[in-house]
Amino acid sequence: MPITVHAALIETLKRHFALRNSRLETLAVLIVALVQGRTVNLSHVASHFPGAAQHGSNYRRLQRFFQSIRLDQAVVAQLVVRMLNLSRPKYLALDRTNWKVGCKDINILMLAIVTRRFRVPLLWTVIDRQGNSNTGQRIELMRRYLSLFGAASIELLLADREFIGADWVKFLMENKVPFAIRVKQGQCVALADGRLWTIKSLLRRRRKSRSLTTFQASLPDASTVLSFAVKWIDGRKGQQGEWLIVMTNSPDAKAAISAYKNRWAVECLFADAKTRGFNMEDTRMTAPDKIDTLTTVLAIAVTWTYRCATQTMGMKAIKRKVHGRREKSWFRTGLDALRAWITFAPQHAIRAWQNQCPKRLKNL
């Protein structure tokens, strides 16, 4: 690991995290090792420390770091927004990722920014059990976001069928958070005449075409009238299609269902964090506090990766292949560039990191 890159990270990180020099050095090693080694396994990360210390000593140093250090998510969220110039209203995607370490479940509820180019973690909650998040956890996560950036910074909050419930929707409405949430066909709604119907019953006689239709209804336990947009999605070869049903408080329900396709970017983010990028599932840690710290390091590494992609591509677009898809993702473009720069052109890696890294942070 070039010492110049190492020193540049320490110089900027010490402005935002109250850590002593040895802890800052460990944090810098973690970030660079995550990029170069594409793994979060501490045994592999330990080989990236500069100096002549034994591998076992470096490994124990990493273990002590995760035992005692908790990095402030609010600081990292503001760094992400400032470094990627994402202060304008943007799409947020709320989703959950989980995997197993032995018989222990790792379960992370994540709020991410998704744009045409970027998909980056912003705030998250590590759930200490398997299964879906509850309403309280979702509300607490959104409150943290709103305290930092405010509802005006959200163009639309996108979420899948897991994130439904009268109390959750009421919270979003009271805080003026625009949303587009997919719902199941079995969702019960109340029409203007007060009768309760399942959406599946309302769609029973509707032709399965690609035409988009909308209707207004409210959830059974809430009086607020919401818009529902419905569209038939054809299945792939050999598979059946299904109804795409999106619930929104946006005045333009058709635009909301069109914007909902951006939610898929958070699934791509999870793939970037796992097998297509940093292999987060390689960790053997299971304690929620340690997973929280590891996710913070991941968010910083993802941000640096996208800064490199921006420096590499500028305003250009990634070429498309014959089948219409891009040659590679924006994330992969930045990751390939950053890995090469750290080894062969450290000044480029440093410039990508330092150009937009603020000297001090304030609530946006």
CSV table of C-alpha atoms in Angstrom, one decimal:
chain,number,residue,atom,x,y,z
A,1,MET,CA,0.0,0.0,0.0
A,2,PRO,CA,1.6,3.3,-1.0
A,3,ILE,CA,2.4,5.4,2.0
A,4,THR,CA,1.2,8.6,0.1
A,5,VAL,CA,-2.3,7.2,-0.2
A,6,HIS,CA,-2.3,6.1,3.4
A,7,ALA,CA,-1.2,9.5,4.6
A,8,ALA,CA,-3.7,11.3,2.5
A,9,LEU,CA,-6.6,9.3,4.0
A,10,ILE,CA,-5.4,9.9,7.5
A,11,GLU,CA,-5.0,13.7,6.9
A,12,THR,CA,-8.6,14.0,5.8
A,13,LEU,CA,-10.3,11.5,8.1
A,14,LYS,CA,-8.8,13.1,11.2
A,15,ARG,CA,-10.9,16.2,10.6
A,16,HIS,CA,-14.1,14.2,10.9
A,17,PHE,CA,-13.4,11.4,13.4
A,18,ALA,CA,-12.0,11.9,16.9
A,19,LEU,CA,-9.5,9.0,16.8
A,20,ARG,CA,-5.9,8.8,17.8
A,21,ASN,CA,-3.3,8.4,15.1
A,22,SER,CA,-3.0,4.6,15.5
A,23,ARG,CA,-6.8,4.2,15.1
A,24,LEU,CA,-6.8,6.5,12.1
A,25,GLU,CA,-4.0,4.4,10.5
A,26,THR,CA,-6.1,1.3,11.1
A,27,LEU,CA,-9.1,2.9,9.5
A,28,ALA,CA,-7.0,4.0,6.4
A,29,VAL,CA,-5.7,0.4,6.1
A,30,LEU,CA,-9.2,-1.0,6.2
A,31,ILE,CA,-10.4,1.3,3.5
A,32,VAL,CA,-7.5,0.7,1.1
A,33,ALA,CA,-7.5,-3.1,1.8
A,34,LEU,CA,-11.2,-3.3,1.1
A,35,VAL,CA,-10.5,-1.8,-2.3
A,36,GLN,CA,-7.3,-3.6,-3.2
A,37,GLY,CA,-8.1,-7.0,-1.7
A,38,ARG,CA,-11.9,-6.9,-2.4
A,39,THR,CA,-12.6,-8.6,0.9
A,40,VAL,CA,-13.5,-7.7,4.5
A,41,ASN,CA,-11.8,-10.8,6.0
A,42,LEU,CA,-9.5,-9.4,8.7
A,43,SER,CA,-6.9,-12.1,8.1
A,44,HIS,CA,-6.4,-10.8,4.5
A,45,VAL,CA,-6.7,-7.1,5.6
A,46,ALA,CA,-3.9,-7.6,8.1
A,47,SER,CA,-1.4,-8.1,5.3
A,48,HIS,CA,-2.0,-4.5,4.1
A,49,PHE,CA,-0.4,-2.8,7.1
A,50,PRO,CA,2.9,-0.9,6.3
A,51,GLY,CA,5.9,-1.7,8.4
A,52,ALA,CA,7.6,-4.8,9.7
A,53,ALA,CA,5.0,-5.9,12.3
A,54,GLN,CA,4.1,-9.5,12.3
A,55,HIS,CA,0.9,-10.6,10.7
A,56,GLY,CA,-0.6,-11.8,14.0
A,57,SER,CA,0.0,-8.4,15.6
A,58,ASN,CA,-1.7,-6.6,12.8
A,59,TYR,CA,-4.6,-9.0,13.0
A,60,ARG,CA,-5.1,-8.4,16.7
A,61,ARG,CA,-4.9,-4.7,16.0
A,62,LEU,CA,-7.8,-5.0,13.6
A,63,GLN,CA,-9.8,-7.0,16.2
A,64,ARG,CA,-9.3,-4.3,18.8
A,65,PHE,CA,-10.4,-1.7,16.4
A,66,PHE,CA,-13.8,-3.4,15.8
A,67,GLN,CA,-14.2,-4.1,19.5
A,68,SER,CA,-13.8,-0.5,20.6
A,69,ILE,CA,-14.4,1.9,17.7
A,70,ARG,CA,-17.9,3.1,16.6
A,71,LEU,CA,-17.9,5.6,13.7
A,72,ASP,CA,-20.6,8.2,13.5
A,73,GLN,CA,-23.1,7.4,10.7
A,74,ALA,CA,-24.2,11.0,10.6
A,75,VAL,CA,-20.7,12.1,9.7
A,76,VAL,CA,-20.3,9.5,7.0
A,77,ALA,CA,-23.8,10.4,5.5
A,78,GLN,CA,-22.8,14.0,5.2
A,79,LEU,CA,-19.4,13.0,3.7
A,80,VAL,CA,-21.2,10.9,1.1
A,81,VAL,CA,-23.6,13.7,0.1
A,82,ARG,CA,-20.8,16.3,-0.1
A,83,MET,CA,-18.2,14.2,-1.9
A,84,LEU,CA,-20.7,13.0,-4.5
A,85,ASN,CA,-22.4,16.4,-4.8
A,86,LEU,CA,-25.8,15.0,-4.0
A,87,SER,CA,-27.3,17.9,-2.1
A,88,ARG,CA,-30.2,18.3,-4.6
A,89,PRO,CA,-33.5,16.4,-4.1
A,90,LYS,CA,-32.8,12.7,-4.8
A,91,TYR,CA,-34.3,9.3,-4.8
A,92,LEU,CA,-33.9,7.3,-1.6
A,93,ALA,CA,-34.3,3.5,-1.5
A,94,LEU,CA,-35.1,1.6,1.7
A,95,ASP,CA,-34.3,-2.1,1.7
A,96,ARG,CA,-32.9,-4.9,3.7
A,97,THR,CA,-30.0,-7.3,3.1
A,98,ASN,CA,-29.2,-10.4,5.1
A,99,TRP,CA,-26.9,-13.4,5.1
A,100,LYS,CA,-25.7,-16.0,7.6
A,101,VAL,CA,-22.4,-16.5,9.4
A,102,GLY,CA,-22.6,-20.1,10.6
A,103,CYS,CA,-26.0,-20.2,12.3
A,104,LYS,CA,-26.0,-16.5,13.1
A,105,ASP,CA,-28.1,-14.1,10.9
A,106,ILE,CA,-26.6,-10.8,9.7
A,107,ASN,CA,-29.5,-8.4,8.9
A,108,ILE,CA,-29.1,-4.8,7.8
A,109,LEU,CA,-31.9,-2.3,7.2
A,110,MET,CA,-30.4,0.3,4.8
A,111,LEU,CA,-31.4,3.7,3.4
A,112,ALA,CA,-29.4,4.4,0.3
A,113,ILE,CA,-29.2,7.1,-2.3
A,114,VAL,CA,-29.8,6.0,-5.9
A,115,THR,CA,-29.2,8.1,-8.9
A,116,ARG,CA,-28.6,7.4,-12.6
A,117,ARG,CA,-24.9,6.8,-11.8
A,118,PHE,CA,-24.6,6.3,-8.0
A,119,ARG,CA,-26.0,3.8,-5.5
A,120,VAL,CA,-24.4,4.4,-2.2
A,121,PRO,CA,-25.2,3.6,1.5
A,122,LEU,CA,-26.3,6.5,3.6
A,123,LEU,CA,-27.8,5.4,6.9
A,124,TRP,CA,-28.5,1.9,8.2
A,125,THR,CA,-29.7,-0.1,11.2
A,126,VAL,CA,-28.2,-3.6,12.1
A,127,ILE,CA,-31.1,-5.8,13.2
A,128,ASP,CA,-30.1,-8.4,15.8
A,129,ARG,CA,-32.4,-11.1,14.5
A,130,GLN,CA,-33.6,-12.6,11.3
A,131,GLY,CA,-36.7,-11.5,9.4
A,132,ASN,CA,-38.3,-8.2,8.4
A,133,SER,CA,-37.8,-4.9,10.1
A,134,ASN,CA,-40.5,-3.4,12.3
A,135,THR,CA,-42.2,0.0,12.0
A,136,GLY,CA,-40.2,1.4,14.9
A,137,GLN,CA,-36.9,0.6,13.3
A,138,ARG,CA,-38.0,2.2,10.0
A,139,ILE,CA,-39.3,5.3,11.7
A,140,GLU,CA,-36.1,5.7,13.7
A,141,LEU,CA,-33.9,5.4,10.6
A,142,MET,CA,-36.0,8.0,8.7
A,143,ARG,CA,-35.9,10.3,11.7
A,144,ARG,CA,-32.1,10.2,11.6
A,145,TYR,CA,-32.2,11.1,7.9
A,146,LEU,CA,-34.7,13.9,8.4
A,147,SER,CA,-32.7,15.5,11.2
A,148,LEU,CA,-29.6,15.7,8.9
A,149,PHE,CA,-31.1,16.6,5.6
A,150,GLY,CA,-34.8,17.4,5.9
A,151,ALA,CA,-37.8,16.2,3.9
A,152,ALA,CA,-37.1,18.8,1.1
A,153,SER,CA,-34.0,16.8,0.1
A,154,ILE,CA,-36.1,13.8,-0.9
A,155,GLU,CA,-37.5,13.5,-4.4
A,156,LEU,CA,-39.1,10.2,-3.7
A,157,LEU,CA,-38.6,7.4,-1.1
A,158,LEU,CA,-38.8,4.0,-2.9
A,159,ALA,CA,-39.5,0.8,-1.0
A,160,ASP,CA,-40.6,-2.8,-1.7
A,161,ARG,CA,-43.6,-4.7,-0.4
A,162,GLU,CA,-42.0,-5.4,3.0
A,163,PHE,CA,-42.3,-1.8,4.0
A,164,ILE,CA,-46.0,-1.3,4.5
A,165,GLY,CA,-48.2,-0.5,7.4
A,166,ALA,CA,-50.6,2.3,8.6
A,167,ASP,CA,-48.3,3.7,11.3
A,168,TRP,CA,-45.4,3.8,8.9
A,169,VAL,CA,-47.4,5.5,6.2
A,170,LYS,CA,-48.8,8.0,8.7
A,171,PHE,CA,-45.3,8.9,9.8
A,172,LEU,CA,-44.2,9.6,6.2
A,173,MET,CA,-47.3,11.7,5.6
A,174,GLU,CA,-46.9,13.7,8.7
A,175,ASN,CA,-43.3,14.5,7.9
A,176,LYS,CA,-44.1,15.4,4.3
A,177,VAL,CA,-41.9,12.6,2.9
A,178,PRO,CA,-42.9,11.8,-0.8
A,179,PHE,CA,-42.9,8.0,-1.3
A,180,ALA,CA,-43.6,5.2,-3.8
A,181,ILE,CA,-44.1,1.9,-2.1
A,182,ARG,CA,-45.0,-1.3,-3.8
A,183,VAL,CA,-47.8,-3.3,-2.3
A,184,LYS,CA,-49.1,-6.8,-2.6
A,185,GLN,CA,-52.2,-7.8,-4.5
A,186,GLY,CA,-53.7,-9.0,-1.3
A,187,GLN,CA,-53.5,-5.5,0.3
A,188,CYS,CA,-56.9,-4.4,1.7
A,189,VAL,CA,-57.9,-0.8,0.8
A,190,ALA,CA,-60.9,1.3,1.5
A,191,LEU,CA,-62.6,3.1,-1.4
A,192,ALA,CA,-64.5,6.4,-1.3
A,193,ASP,CA,-67.8,4.7,-0.4
A,194,GLY,CA,-66.1,3.1,2.7
A,195,ARG,CA,-66.2,-0.5,1.4
A,196,LEU,CA,-63.1,-2.6,1.9
A,197,TRP,CA,-61.6,-4.5,-1.1
A,198,THR,CA,-58.4,-6.3,-1.8
A,199,ILE,CA,-56.5,-4.9,-4.7
A,200,LYS,CA,-56.7,-8.4,-6.3
A,201,SER,CA,-60.5,-8.2,-6.3
A,202,LEU,CA,-60.4,-4.7,-7.9
A,203,LEU,CA,-58.1,-6.1,-10.7
A,204,ARG,CA,-60.1,-9.3,-11.2
A,205,ARG,CA,-61.7,-8.1,-14.5
A,206,ARG,CA,-59.0,-5.8,-15.7
A,207,ARG,CA,-57.2,-6.9,-18.8
A,208,LYS,CA,-53.6,-7.8,-18.3
A,209,SER,CA,-52.1,-5.3,-20.6
A,210,ARG,CA,-49.2,-2.8,-20.3
A,211,SER,CA,-51.6,0.1,-20.0
A,212,LEU,CA,-51.2,2.1,-16.8
A,213,THR,CA,-54.2,2.7,-14.6
A,214,THR,CA,-54.6,4.6,-11.3
A,215,PHE,CA,-57.2,4.8,-8.5
A,216,GLN,CA,-57.5,6.4,-5.1
A,217,ALA,CA,-58.1,4.6,-1.8
A,218,SER,CA,-57.0,4.6,1.8
A,219,LEU,CA,-55.5,1.9,4.0
A,220,PRO,CA,-58.0,0.3,6.4
A,221,ASP,CA,-56.4,1.8,9.6
A,222,ALA,CA,-55.8,5.3,8.1
A,223,SER,CA,-58.0,8.0,6.8
A,224,THR,CA,-55.5,9.6,4.4
A,225,VAL,CA,-56.4,9.0,0.7
A,226,LEU,CA,-53.5,7.7,-1.3
A,227,SER,CA,-53.0,7.1,-5.0
A,228,PHE,CA,-52.4,3.6,-6.4
A,229,ALA,CA,-50.8,3.0,-9.8
A,230,VAL,CA,-51.2,-0.4,-11.4
A,231,LYS,CA,-49.3,-1.9,-14.4
A,232,TRP,CA,-49.0,-5.4,-15.7
A,233,ILE,CA,-45.4,-6.6,-16.0
A,234,ASP,CA,-44.8,-9.5,-18.5
A,235,GLY,CA,-42.8,-12.4,-17.2
A,236,ARG,CA,-39.5,-13.6,-18.7
A,237,LYS,CA,-39.5,-16.6,-21.0
A,238,GLY,CA,-41.2,-19.5,-19.2
A,239,GLN,CA,-42.4,-17.3,-16.3
A,240,GLN,CA,-45.7,-15.8,-15.5
A,241,GLY,CA,-46.2,-12.0,-15.4
A,242,GLU,CA,-47.5,-10.1,-12.4
A,243,TRP,CA,-49.2,-6.8,-11.4
A,244,LEU,CA,-46.9,-4.0,-10.3
A,245,ILE,CA,-48.9,-2.0,-7.7
A,246,VAL,CA,-47.4,1.1,-6.3
A,247,MET,CA,-48.9,3.2,-3.5
A,248,THR,CA,-47.9,6.9,-3.4
A,249,ASN,CA,-48.7,10.3,-1.9
A,250,SER,CA,-47.3,12.0,-5.0
A,251,PRO,CA,-49.8,14.1,-7.0
A,252,ASP,CA,-48.6,12.3,-10.1
A,253,ALA,CA,-49.1,8.6,-9.6
A,254,LYS,CA,-48.0,7.7,-13.1
A,255,ALA,CA,-44.7,9.4,-12.6
A,256,ALA,CA,-44.3,7.6,-9.3
A,257,ILE,CA,-44.7,4.2,-10.8
A,258,SER,CA,-42.2,5.1,-13.5
A,259,ALA,CA,-39.7,6.3,-10.9
A,260,TYR,CA,-40.2,3.1,-8.9
A,261,LYS,CA,-37.8,1.2,-11.3
A,262,ASN,CA,-35.0,3.1,-9.7
A,263,ARG,CA,-35.5,1.0,-6.6
A,264,TRP,CA,-33.7,-1.9,-8.3
A,265,ALA,CA,-30.4,0.1,-7.9
A,266,VAL,CA,-30.4,-0.7,-4.1
A,267,GLU,CA,-30.3,-4.4,-5.1
A,268,CYS,CA,-27.3,-3.6,-7.3
A,269,LEU,CA,-25.7,-1.8,-4.3
A,270,PHE,CA,-26.0,-5.0,-2.2
A,271,ALA,CA,-24.3,-6.9,-5.1
A,272,ASP,CA,-21.5,-4.3,-5.1
A,273,ALA,CA,-21.1,-4.8,-1.4
A,274,LYS,CA,-21.0,-8.5,-1.8
A,275,THR,CA,-19.9,-10.8,-4.6
A,276,ARG,CA,-19.5,-8.2,-7.4
A,277,GLY,CA,-17.4,-5.8,-5.2
A,278,PHE,CA,-16.2,-6.0,-1.7
A,279,ASN,CA,-17.3,-9.4,-0.6
A,280,MET,CA,-18.9,-8.3,2.7
A,281,GLU,CA,-20.1,-11.8,3.4
A,282,ASP,CA,-16.5,-12.9,3.9
A,283,THR,CA,-16.6,-11.4,7.4
A,284,ARG,CA,-16.7,-13.7,10.4
A,285,MET,CA,-18.0,-11.0,12.7
A,286,THR,CA,-21.5,-11.3,13.9
A,287,ALA,CA,-21.9,-8.6,16.7
A,288,PRO,CA,-24.3,-5.8,15.5
A,289,ASP,CA,-21.9,-3.1,16.7
A,290,LYS,CA,-19.0,-4.5,14.7
A,291,ILE,CA,-21.2,-5.0,11.6
A,292,ASP,CA,-22.2,-1.3,12.0
A,293,THR,CA,-18.6,-0.2,12.0
A,294,LEU,CA,-17.8,-2.5,9.0
A,295,THR,CA,-20.7,-1.0,7.0
A,296,THR,CA,-19.4,2.5,7.8
A,297,VAL,CA,-16.0,1.5,6.3
A,298,LEU,CA,-17.8,0.1,3.3
A,299,ALA,CA,-19.8,3.3,2.7
A,300,ILE,CA,-16.5,5.3,2.7
A,301,ALA,CA,-14.9,2.9,0.2
A,302,VAL,CA,-18.0,3.0,-2.1
A,303,THR,CA,-17.9,6.8,-2.0
A,304,TRP,CA,-14.2,6.9,-3.0
A,305,THR,CA,-14.9,4.4,-5.8
A,306,TYR,CA,-17.6,6.7,-7.3
A,307,ARG,CA,-15.3,9.7,-7.0
A,308,CYS,CA,-12.8,7.7,-9.1
A,309,ALA,CA,-15.5,6.8,-11.7
A,310,THR,CA,-16.4,10.5,-11.9
A,311,GLN,CA,-12.8,11.5,-12.4
A,312,THR,CA,-12.3,8.8,-15.0
A,313,MET,CA,-15.5,9.4,-17.1
A,314,GLY,CA,-16.2,13.1,-16.5
A,315,MET,CA,-19.4,13.8,-18.4
A,316,LYS,CA,-19.0,10.9,-20.8
A,317,ALA,CA,-21.4,7.9,-20.7
A,318,ILE,CA,-20.2,4.3,-20.5
A,319,LYS,CA,-20.6,2.6,-23.9
A,320,ARG,CA,-23.4,0.1,-24.6
A,321,LYS,CA,-22.8,-3.3,-26.1
A,322,VAL,CA,-24.8,-4.8,-28.9
A,323,HIS,CA,-27.5,-6.2,-26.5
A,324,GLY,CA,-28.1,-2.6,-25.2
A,325,ARG,CA,-26.5,-3.0,-21.7
A,326,ARG,CA,-23.6,-0.9,-20.5
A,327,GLU,CA,-20.1,-2.5,-20.8
A,328,LYS,CA,-19.7,-2.2,-17.1
A,329,SER,CA,-21.4,-0.3,-14.2
A,330,TRP,CA,-20.4,3.0,-12.9
A,331,PHE,CA,-19.3,1.3,-9.7
A,332,ARG,CA,-17.1,-1.2,-11.6
A,333,THR,CA,-15.5,1.6,-13.6
A,334,GLY,CA,-14.5,3.4,-10.5
A,335,LEU,CA,-13.3,0.3,-8.7
A,336,ASP,CA,-11.1,-0.8,-11.5
A,337,ALA,CA,-9.6,2.7,-11.8
A,338,LEU,CA,-9.1,3.0,-8.0
A,339,ARG,CA,-7.3,-0.4,-7.6
A,340,ALA,CA,-4.9,0.5,-10.5
A,341,TRP,CA,-4.3,4.0,-9.2
A,342,ILE,CA,-3.5,3.0,-5.6
A,343,THR,CA,-0.7,0.8,-7.0
A,344,PHE,CA,0.6,2.6,-10.1
A,345,ALA,CA,-0.7,6.2,-9.9
A,346,PRO,CA,-1.4,7.1,-6.3
A,347,GLN,CA,-1.6,10.8,-7.1
A,348,HIS,CA,-4.8,10.1,-9.1
A,349,ALA,CA,-6.3,8.2,-6.2
A,350,ILE,CA,-5.4,11.0,-3.8
A,351,ARG,CA,-6.9,13.6,-6.1
A,352,ALA,CA,-10.2,11.7,-6.4
A,353,TRP,CA,-10.4,11.5,-2.6
A,354,GLN,CA,-9.3,15.0,-1.7
A,355,ASN,CA,-11.0,17.1,-4.4
A,356,GLN,CA,-14.5,17.0,-2.8
A,357,CYS,CA,-13.7,15.9,0.7
A,358,PRO,CA,-14.8,18.8,3.0
A,359,LYS,CA,-12.5,20.3,5.6
A,360,ARG,CA,-15.4,20.5,8.1
A,361,LEU,CA,-19.0,19.4,8.1
A,362,LYS,CA,-22.2,21.1,9.1
A,363,ASN,CA,-25.8,19.8,9.0
A,364,LEU,CA,-27.1,20.2,5.5
